Amino acid sequence: MHPAFSVLVFTVMSGAGYGLITLMVLGHMSGFAPQESGVLIGGGVLALVMITVGLLSSTLHLANPKNAWRSFSRFKTSWLSREAVFAVLFYPFTLIYLLGVWLQGADVGTFVALCGVVSSVLAMVTLFCTSMIYASLKTIRQWNSSLTPVNYIALGLMSGSLLLAAVQAIVAGELAGVQLQMAMGLLVLGAVVKVVYLFWIGKPAGSTINTATGFTQASVRLLDQGHTSNGFLNNEFGYTVEANKLVRLRLLMLALAFVVPFLLLLAASSALTVIAALLVIAGLLVERWLFFAEARHVVRLFHGDQRT
Amino acid sequence: MRLGLVVDLDTCVGCHGCATACKQWNTSGTIGPLSDKDPYGRNPNGAWLNRIRTYEVDDSPNSKTVHMPMSCMHCDDAACVTVCPTGASYKRSEDGIVLVDQDKCMGCNLCSWACPYGARELDPQEGTMKKCTLCVDRIYDEKLPEDERKPACVMTCPTKSRVFGDFDDPNSEVSKLVRERAGKQLLPELGYNPVNTYLPPRNKPVVEQYQPVSLKDTVKGWVNKVISR
Ligand code: SF4
Ligand code: SF4
Ligand code: SF4
């Protein structure tokens, strides 16, 4: 699949923002993390900015954005529609929660606390809907798996936890041990989930050029795809990366998104925590790029690929 | 009704007549225009609703060239409709035709990702999704003579390799062809239940093999002919 930059930015930024708000509110409500109102406001604003930038960026890949408002209309069937609805519902609850923290400090009343909990639930639901847009496509076997939502949610929470630690470092000037441990735990979880995914897509499976053309008892080769230059299908689905470049990018992704941030967190320094958070975002952009570049749509079979 | 096409892979010669007729009819039809980008330049690119690909099946000396025209299969379980967030994509309950409402589409491409058959192409100028309409603006047009109420591609095919009809009616020409010629669906394992069906090439030697005959047999053959008279 062609990796559209706007979609990469959208899924990484909004994923991190939703993860951040969820972990922050849960930490606040359960009281296991330090909770200065400054950190809560800082984290909340950062999350809102990242989510909003992500959502705006996602509209950039629409070819006819004047009809974008119609995308709320098929909630019953379409994951994209559900994502849009929940993404919008998320805003009022989060804004009330943040306003409450701003006015009342960290000791919020029941209503504000309730709005906080609803907003963190909506954050996870929205992230789940985003992942289901991809996971529900039977045409792309690398996406059509429960590993896809697991990946999106694990990596969203992981990047959110690093952002939370970074906000704590910047606003409060010192790190909180609980947050660091949580971030390191989620880094390990994220890495495991990603490596499992990479092994899983490596297994040969799925449709072949034989099932695509109906000639299942003989070899089939493409002679001519019928047009002299690339069309929409070639541009959208024909994206191919050389195998050795893929390997290098996978290593880069594992280093940037998981290994190096983990090592930086071990140092338990404020400055290094901020750098680790930035590295995770960069690493996840590579991860998302690979998620698209390694996905092979069945239409490629009609254009001569032997298998997906 | 389940309207759709049968495509005969035995007789299709890959002339692209159906694709051209389709483009010509539909660019001024209900979902038109079907625009092109850089049509006379080095890299022409545009929205087509029908594409013909050519394959070599099996290995020499048994290999056969097969031309495979593909347009929307008007699937029974059309995921392209399910994923559409705007409701622009829909499947008509009365005849099963899958259409895109050009006034509602926001050009998110998701339906083209959900379609296994490459039947949907984004219009590079309009920014909306285009796909085969089964020529819904021909097949019901009562101003046309009755035998012309067929899709443009079916009308134009010089080898009559495309047949239009109702797959729900067991006595329709399409149903009979599917029965007699063991029609196949493409990518059946994905479970879209495409209506359009492909008739595999008939089983016959593709190229007649030259059989060397010895001089003795030739003479014997002549003698036998003379004697039998
Ligand atoms: S062929 Fe593709 S566009 Fe047509 S109904 Fe099936 S899934 Fe939808
Ligand atoms: S491109 Fe248009 S028709 Fe296709 S899913 Fe998006 S809004 Fe629906
Ligand atoms: S039925 Fe009509 S729209 Fe569909 S491929 Fe044929 S000519 Fe094109």
Coordinates of N, CA and C in Angstrom, one line a residue, chain A residues 43 138 143 200 220 234 307:
Chain A
G43 N -0.3 18.0 30.0 CA -0.5 16.7 29.3 C -1.8 16.8 28.5
K138 N -10.5 -7.5 4.3 CA -10.1 -8.8 4.0 C -9.2 -8.9 2.8
W143 N -3.1 -6.9 7.3 CA -3.8 -6.1 8.2 C -5.0 -6.8 8.8
W200 N 4.5 -12.8 12.2 CA 3.2 -13.3 11.7 C 3.1 -12.9 10.2
V220 N 0.4 -19.3 -13.8 CA -0.2 -18.1 -14.4 C 0.9 -17.0 -14.4
N234 N -2.2 1.0 -9.8 CA -0.7 0.9 -9.6 C -0.2 1.8 -8.5
R307 N 1.9 -14.0 -5.3 CA 1.1 -14.2 -4.0 C 1.1 -12.9 -3.2

